[in-house]
GROMACS .gro file of C-alpha atoms in nm:
model
  328
    1MET     CA    1   0.000   0.000   0.000
    2ALA     CA    2   0.131   0.347  -0.086
    3THR     CA    3   0.268   0.557   0.198
    4GLU     CA    4   0.290   0.934   0.182
    5HIS     CA    5   0.447   1.158   0.446
    6GLU     CA    6   0.248   1.479   0.470
    7GLY     CA    7   0.331   1.800   0.652
    8SER     CA    8   0.712   1.782   0.623
    9PRO     CA    9   0.897   2.110   0.578
   10ALA     CA   10   0.929   2.222   0.217
   11VAL     CA   11   1.305   2.276   0.237
   12GLY     CA   12   1.605   2.052   0.181
   13HIS     CA   13   1.637   1.747  -0.041
   14ARG     CA   14   1.374   1.477  -0.067
   15ALA     CA   15   1.340   1.157  -0.266
   16VAL     CA   16   1.013   1.007  -0.385
   17VAL     CA   17   1.014   0.634  -0.458
   18ILE     CA   18   0.769   0.492  -0.711
   19VAL     CA   19   0.784   0.115  -0.689
   20ASN     CA   20   0.629  -0.170  -0.885
   21PRO     CA   21   0.577  -0.412  -0.594
   22THR     CA   22   0.549  -0.722  -0.813
   23ASN     CA   23   0.914  -0.720  -0.919
   24VAL     CA   24   1.106  -0.556  -0.633
   25ASP     CA   25   1.266  -0.680  -0.312
   26LEU     CA   26   1.081  -0.412  -0.115
   27PRO     CA   27   1.238  -0.467   0.230
   28ARG     CA   28   1.587  -0.448   0.079
   29LEU     CA   29   1.495  -0.134  -0.114
   30ARG     CA   30   1.346   0.035   0.194
   31THR     CA   31   1.660  -0.041   0.395
   32ALA     CA   32   1.890   0.099   0.125
   33VAL     CA   33   1.682   0.418   0.089
   34ALA     CA   34   1.659   0.470   0.467
   35GLN     CA   35   2.036   0.437   0.502
   36ALA     CA   36   2.107   0.679   0.217
   37GLN     CA   37   1.849   0.927   0.346
   38GLU     CA   38   2.006   0.929   0.691
   39GLN     CA   39   2.362   0.943   0.560
   40HIS     CA   40   2.297   1.246   0.340
   41GLY     CA   41   2.054   1.427   0.568
   42TRP     CA   42   1.758   1.427   0.331
   43LEU     CA   43   1.398   1.478   0.436
   44PRO     CA   44   1.172   1.173   0.488
   45THR     CA   45   1.123   0.978   0.168
   46VAL     CA   46   0.779   0.953   0.010
   47TRP     CA   47   0.676   0.603  -0.102
   48LEU     CA   48   0.424   0.537  -0.379
   49GLU     CA   49   0.327   0.211  -0.548
   50THR     CA   50   0.203   0.135  -0.897
   51THR     CA   51  -0.121  -0.059  -0.929
   52ILE     CA   52  -0.314  -0.249  -1.193
   53ASP     CA   53  -0.501   0.074  -1.271
   54ASP     CA   54  -0.195   0.301  -1.259
   55ALA     CA   55   0.128   0.186  -1.425
   56GLY     CA   56   0.301   0.497  -1.292
   57GLN     CA   57   0.157   0.802  -1.466
   58ARG     CA   58  -0.068   0.912  -1.180
   59ALA     CA   59   0.195   0.822  -0.923
   60ALA     CA   60   0.436   1.056  -1.106
   61VAL     CA   61   0.188   1.344  -1.084
   62ARG     CA   62   0.143   1.278  -0.712
   63ALA     CA   63   0.520   1.264  -0.668
   64LEU     CA   64   0.563   1.616  -0.805
   65LYS     CA   65   0.342   1.756  -0.528
   66HIS     CA   66   0.624   1.677  -0.285
   67ASP     CA   67   0.880   1.888  -0.478
   68PRO     CA   68   1.125   1.596  -0.504
   69THR     CA   69   1.496   1.633  -0.568
   70VAL     CA   70   1.480   1.297  -0.744
   71VAL     CA   71   1.215   1.036  -0.823
   72ILE     CA   72   1.345   0.682  -0.773
   73VAL     CA   73   1.166   0.435  -1.001
   74ALA     CA   74   1.194   0.069  -0.899
   75GLY     CA   75   1.057  -0.149  -1.177
   76GLY     CA   76   1.104  -0.252  -1.537
   77ASP     CA   77   1.110  -0.052  -1.859
   78GLY     CA   78   0.729  -0.030  -1.864
   79THR     CA   79   0.717   0.129  -1.519
   80ILE     CA   80   0.994   0.374  -1.607
   81ARG     CA   81   0.813   0.464  -1.929
   82ALA     CA   82   0.488   0.529  -1.746
   83VAL     CA   83   0.654   0.750  -1.484
   84THR     CA   84   0.835   0.940  -1.760
   85GLU     CA   85   0.501   1.031  -1.915
   86GLY     CA   86   0.418   1.223  -1.598
   87LEU     CA   87   0.763   1.372  -1.539
   88HIS     CA   88   0.931   1.458  -1.867
   89SER     CA   89   0.813   1.819  -1.867
   90SER     CA   90   0.887   1.882  -1.499
   91GLY     CA   91   1.266   1.907  -1.484
   92THR     CA   92   1.275   1.647  -1.204
   93PRO     CA   93   1.531   1.370  -1.267
   94ILE     CA   94   1.467   0.997  -1.240
   95ALA     CA   95   1.685   0.737  -1.073
   96VAL     CA   96   1.639   0.380  -1.192
   97VAL     CA   97   1.636   0.068  -0.975
   98PRO     CA   98   1.613  -0.200  -1.249
   99ALA     CA   99   1.367  -0.472  -1.153
  100GLY     CA  100   1.203  -0.603  -1.471
  101THR     CA  101   1.272  -0.886  -1.714
  102GLY     CA  102   1.450  -0.677  -1.979
  103ASN     CA  103   1.578  -0.361  -1.810
  104LEU     CA  104   1.691  -0.232  -2.150
  105LEU     CA  105   1.715   0.133  -2.045
  106ALA     CA  106   1.947   0.041  -1.758
  107ARG     CA  107   2.156  -0.178  -1.990
  108ASN     CA  108   2.194   0.096  -2.249
  109LEU     CA  109   2.289   0.358  -1.991
  110GLY     CA  110   2.527   0.127  -1.806
  111LEU     CA  111   2.330   0.137  -1.481
  112MET     CA  112   2.391  -0.136  -1.223
  113ARG     CA  113   2.116  -0.377  -1.126
  114ASP     CA  114   2.194  -0.422  -0.757
  115ILE     CA  115   1.966  -0.219  -0.533
  116GLU     CA  116   2.232  -0.062  -0.310
  117THR     CA  117   2.434   0.076  -0.603
  118ALA     CA  118   2.120   0.206  -0.774
  119VAL     CA  119   2.006   0.385  -0.456
  120ARG     CA  120   2.351   0.532  -0.400
  121THR     CA  121   2.341   0.668  -0.756
  122ALA     CA  122   2.000   0.823  -0.685
  123PHE     CA  123   2.135   1.022  -0.390
  124THR     CA  124   2.488   1.104  -0.512
  125GLY     CA  125   2.499   1.059  -0.890
  126ALA     CA  126   2.511   1.307  -1.174
  127THR     CA  127   2.213   1.384  -1.398
  128ARG     CA  128   2.234   1.283  -1.764
  129ALA     CA  129   1.969   1.432  -1.991
  130ILE     CA  130   1.833   1.187  -2.249
  131ASP     CA  131   1.576   1.208  -2.526
  132VAL     CA  132   1.212   1.109  -2.484
  133GLY     CA  133   1.028   0.951  -2.775
  134LEU     CA  134   0.664   1.038  -2.828
  135VAL     CA  135   0.433   0.812  -3.026
  136SER     CA  136   0.077   0.892  -3.137
  137LEU     CA  137  -0.134   0.587  -3.222
  138GLU     CA  138  -0.441   0.553  -3.442
  139HIS     CA  139  -0.603   0.227  -3.335
  140ASP     CA  140  -0.805  -0.007  -3.551
  141ASP     CA  141  -1.122   0.087  -3.360
  142GLY     CA  142  -1.083   0.454  -3.456
  143SER     CA  143  -0.952   0.575  -3.118
  144THR     CA  144  -0.627   0.767  -3.075
  145THR     CA  145  -0.376   0.765  -2.788
  146SER     CA  146  -0.034   0.917  -2.719
  147HIS     CA  147   0.253   0.774  -2.517
  148ALA     CA  148   0.616   0.836  -2.426
  149PHE     CA  149   0.900   0.586  -2.463
  150LEU     CA  150   1.267   0.574  -2.368
  151VAL     CA  151   1.389   0.253  -2.534
  152MET     CA  152   1.200   0.126  -2.840
  153THR     CA  153   0.861   0.097  -3.000
  154GLY     CA  154   0.794  -0.179  -3.249
  155VAL     CA  155   0.521  -0.292  -3.488
  156GLY     CA  156   0.466  -0.642  -3.627
  157LEU     CA  157   0.675  -0.941  -3.520
  158ASP     CA  158   0.853  -0.735  -3.252
  159ALA     CA  159   0.521  -0.649  -3.088
  160ARG     CA  160   0.397  -1.009  -3.107
  161MET     CA  161   0.720  -1.127  -2.944
  162ALA     CA  162   0.687  -0.872  -2.664
  163THR     CA  163   0.319  -0.924  -2.589
  164ASP     CA  164   0.254  -1.292  -2.671
  165THR     CA  165   0.550  -1.441  -2.486
  166SER     CA  166   0.509  -1.536  -2.121
  167SER     CA  167   0.703  -1.313  -1.880
  168ALA     CA  168   0.769  -1.615  -1.659
  169LEU     CA  169   0.908  -1.805  -1.957
  170LYS     CA  170   1.131  -1.512  -2.052
  171ARG     CA  171   1.269  -1.502  -1.696
  172ARG     CA  172   1.342  -1.876  -1.701
  173ILE     CA  173   1.496  -1.929  -2.044
  174GLY     CA  174   1.566  -1.579  -2.177
  175TRP     CA  175   1.575  -1.539  -2.558
  176LEU     CA  176   1.478  -1.905  -2.615
  177ALA     CA  177   1.127  -1.796  -2.518
  178TYR     CA  178   1.103  -1.611  -2.851
  179VAL     CA  179   1.180  -1.915  -3.066
  180ASP     CA  180   0.813  -2.001  -3.117
  181PRO     CA  181   0.688  -1.659  -3.241
  182ILE     CA  182   0.998  -1.613  -3.457
  183SER     CA  183   0.960  -1.960  -3.608
  184ARG     CA  184   0.595  -1.902  -3.690
  185SER     CA  185   0.679  -1.571  -3.857
  186VAL     CA  186   0.966  -1.721  -4.059
  187LEU     CA  187   0.763  -2.021  -4.174
  188GLY     CA  188   0.449  -1.821  -4.241
  189ASN     CA  189   0.628  -1.522  -4.401
  190GLN     CA  190   0.392  -1.293  -4.207
  191ARG     CA  191   0.466  -0.958  -4.366
  192PHE     CA  192   0.252  -0.645  -4.389
  193LEU     CA  193   0.236  -0.344  -4.616
  194MET     CA  194   0.367  -0.022  -4.464
  195HIS     CA  195   0.344   0.327  -4.613
  196TYR     CA  196   0.594   0.552  -4.435
  197GLY     CA  197   0.762   0.890  -4.448
  198VAL     CA  198   1.050   1.043  -4.253
  199ASP     CA  199   1.099   1.411  -4.171
  200GLY     CA  200   0.823   1.520  -4.409
  201ARG     CA  201   0.975   1.353  -4.717
  202ARG     CA  202   0.774   1.175  -4.984
  203GLU     CA  203   0.595   0.866  -4.858
  204GLN     CA  204   0.732   0.525  -4.954
  205SER     CA  205   0.575   0.178  -4.944
  206ILE     CA  206   0.741  -0.142  -4.831
  207ARG     CA  207   0.652  -0.493  -4.713
  208ALA     CA  208   0.810  -0.593  -4.381
  209HIS     CA  209   0.786  -0.834  -4.089
  210THR     CA  210   0.848  -0.561  -3.833
  211VAL     CA  211   0.957  -0.202  -3.790
  212ILE     CA  212   1.139  -0.083  -3.478
  213VAL     CA  213   1.195   0.279  -3.380
  214GLY     CA  214   1.455   0.320  -3.108
  215ASN     CA  215   1.599   0.576  -2.873
  216CYS     CA  216   1.843   0.307  -2.750
  217GLY     CA  217   2.003   0.031  -2.954
  218THR     CA  218   2.114  -0.264  -2.738
  219LEU     CA  219   1.893  -0.560  -2.652
  220THR     CA  220   1.918  -0.832  -2.387
  221GLY     CA  221   2.235  -1.039  -2.413
  222GLY     CA  222   2.433  -0.753  -2.565
  223MET     CA  223   2.272  -0.787  -2.909
  224VAL     CA  224   2.302  -0.453  -3.088
  225LEU     CA  225   1.991  -0.388  -3.296
  226LEU     CA  226   2.049  -0.018  -3.369
  227PRO     CA  227   2.426   0.039  -3.377
  228ASP     CA  228   2.410   0.418  -3.421
  229ALA     CA  229   2.145   0.482  -3.157
  230ARG     CA  230   2.235   0.714  -2.871
  231ALA     CA  231   1.990   0.808  -2.599
  232ASP     CA  232   2.084   1.177  -2.618
  233ASP     CA  233   2.158   1.242  -2.988
  234GLY     CA  234   1.823   1.399  -3.078
  235LEU     CA  235   1.752   1.136  -3.345
  236LEU     CA  236   1.527   0.833  -3.384
  237ASP     CA  237   1.686   0.518  -3.525
  238VAL     CA  238   1.459   0.303  -3.741
  239VAL     CA  239   1.517  -0.051  -3.869
  240LEU     CA  240   1.293  -0.254  -4.101
  241PHE     CA  241   1.298  -0.634  -4.104
  242ARG     CA  242   1.228  -0.759  -4.459
  243PRO     CA  243   1.358  -1.120  -4.488
  244THR     CA  244   1.157  -1.343  -4.721
  245GLY     CA  245   1.293  -1.685  -4.630
  246PHE     CA  246   1.508  -1.893  -4.398
  247TRP     CA  247   1.845  -1.795  -4.547
  248GLN     CA  248   1.771  -1.425  -4.534
  249TRP     CA  249   1.660  -1.462  -4.173
  250LEU     CA  250   1.988  -1.643  -4.104
  251ARG     CA  251   2.184  -1.352  -4.255
  252VAL     CA  252   1.994  -1.109  -4.034
  253ALA     CA  253   2.058  -1.319  -3.723
  254THR     CA  254   2.427  -1.348  -3.810
  255ARG     CA  255   2.461  -0.975  -3.869
  256LEU     CA  256   2.295  -0.892  -3.538
  257GLY     CA  257   2.494  -1.153  -3.346
  258VAL     CA  258   2.831  -1.051  -3.491
  259GLY     CA  259   2.737  -0.685  -3.457
  260GLY     CA  260   2.685  -0.730  -3.084
  261ILE     CA  261   3.041  -0.860  -3.051
  262LEU     CA  262   3.202  -0.597  -3.275
  263HIS     CA  263   3.015  -0.314  -3.106
  264ARG     CA  264   3.210  -0.373  -2.782
  265SER     CA  265   3.535  -0.224  -2.917
  266ARG     CA  266   3.631   0.090  -3.107
  267ASN     CA  267   3.787  -0.107  -3.393
  268GLY     CA  268   3.483  -0.332  -3.408
  269ARG     CA  269   3.251  -0.033  -3.437
  270ALA     CA  270   3.466   0.098  -3.721
  271VAL     CA  271   3.423  -0.235  -3.901
  272LEU     CA  272   3.047  -0.214  -3.851
  273ARG     CA  273   3.031   0.136  -3.997
  274ALA     CA  274   3.225   0.017  -4.303
  275THR     CA  275   3.003  -0.289  -4.358
  276PRO     CA  276   2.726  -0.238  -4.617
  277ASP     CA  277   2.371  -0.261  -4.485
  278LEU     CA  278   2.174  -0.570  -4.570
  279ARG     CA  279   1.901  -0.503  -4.826
  280VAL     CA  280   1.660  -0.697  -4.604
  281LEU     CA  281   1.760  -0.494  -4.294
  282PRO     CA  282   1.757  -0.125  -4.396
  283TYR     CA  283   1.821   0.152  -4.141
  284VAL     CA  284   1.693   0.510  -4.131
  285ARG     CA  285   1.772   0.798  -3.893
  286ALA     CA  286   1.517   1.076  -3.854
  287ARG     CA  287   1.344   1.317  -3.619
  288THR     CA  288   0.992   1.217  -3.723
  289LEU     CA  289   0.844   0.898  -3.864
  290THR     CA  290   0.488   0.855  -3.991
  291ALA     CA  291   0.357   0.515  -4.097
  292ARG     CA  292   0.033   0.349  -4.207
  293PHE     CA  293  -0.021  -0.030  -4.195
  294ASP     CA  294  -0.228  -0.271  -4.402
  295PRO     CA  295  -0.361  -0.478  -4.234
  296PRO     CA  296  -0.363  -0.327  -3.880
  297GLN     CA  297  -0.066  -0.437  -3.669
  298SER     CA  298   0.013  -0.497  -3.302
  299ILE     CA  299   0.241  -0.243  -3.138
  300GLN     CA  300   0.465  -0.252  -2.832
  301ILE     CA  301   0.611   0.046  -2.648
  302ASP     CA  302   0.906  -0.026  -2.419
  303GLY     CA  303   0.795  -0.387  -2.394
  304ASP     CA  304   0.424  -0.331  -2.322
  305GLY     CA  305   0.148  -0.403  -2.573
  306PHE     CA  306  -0.084  -0.121  -2.681
  307GLY     CA  307  -0.324  -0.304  -2.910
  308ARG     CA  308  -0.354  -0.291  -3.287
  309VAL     CA  309  -0.290   0.022  -3.490
  310VAL     CA  310  -0.353   0.142  -3.844
  311ALA     CA  311  -0.115   0.439  -3.824
  312VAL     CA  312   0.154   0.591  -3.601
  313THR     CA  313   0.348   0.914  -3.575
  314VAL     CA  314   0.676   0.901  -3.382
  315THR     CA  315   0.865   1.214  -3.276
  316LEU     CA  316   1.129   1.307  -3.021
  317ARG     CA  317   1.180   1.558  -2.740
  318PRO     CA  318   1.558   1.601  -2.720
  319ARG     CA  319   1.707   1.568  -2.369
  320ALA     CA  320   1.367   1.599  -2.207
  321ILE     CA  321   1.427   1.383  -1.898
  322GLY     CA  322   1.720   1.361  -1.660
  323ILE     CA  323   1.847   1.018  -1.550
  324GLN     CA  324   2.075   0.976  -1.249
  325VAL     CA  325   2.402   0.804  -1.347
  326PRO     CA  326   2.710   0.728  -1.137
  327SER     CA  327   2.912   1.042  -1.074
  328ALA     CA  328   3.250   1.056  -1.247
   0.00000   0.00000   0.00000
């Protein structure tokens, strides 16, 4: 149950913790926060929990009423995304305590997973401003919604992998959990028609299995999907998956696997930049992407499903949210 401390003096530093209780070792987190609060002389910490009805957006709005120095978010990428929707215009930084199955934002920013290090970073770290992606959805029932994202949004096979695969299975066997949806897509050649335009240029049409728009580029296991993506470069990185058979899928898998290894060194990254793109795996960098789909497609945003869409518009707010990182 959420706990809020009312009536404290409105001076000094204060942390607000927004926690997803399903994924977090709450007693350990409370101990780490209490120790850091006492050590640094901060005001009593405010504790809020996400619920089935509130993934974090409303908790973020409530957090701002306490004039926090930092909002500590303990949860996975979906919880962080939801809190960001309520905070990215406020100027209040976020500190991440990674506690989900993917934790892709933490991986891309080099944030540690252990609770004590994450809490220490919240109280003593430096603030790094990163971009916030904004995606407007036109659903197949005619409704429209808008959402923020920090990692990636994907349409097609990527969305089916994210939403149709059991979270428990992903925790137990990792990427092997995706073998079934990938196999069905490869064997069934489940492509869709996409009409898209970038930065206001003339619209193009293409058939693809999936399209992924990223603010970050590295996936679980160190696989680099978007090698040029940087969380603070003011650009969206887009990749289209267009394989038409087993051997083309194998080339894509090989490129991504080898790319993950090469991306770890400066010389390796130079080799990647010099390697021609695969025709079945084209990349685009832009500030705005618009796309229409035939037939309607499933979409995921930072790992959470948001139904089926007929059209999307993806834009970016450069350096719109601060993330606490270890101080140099």
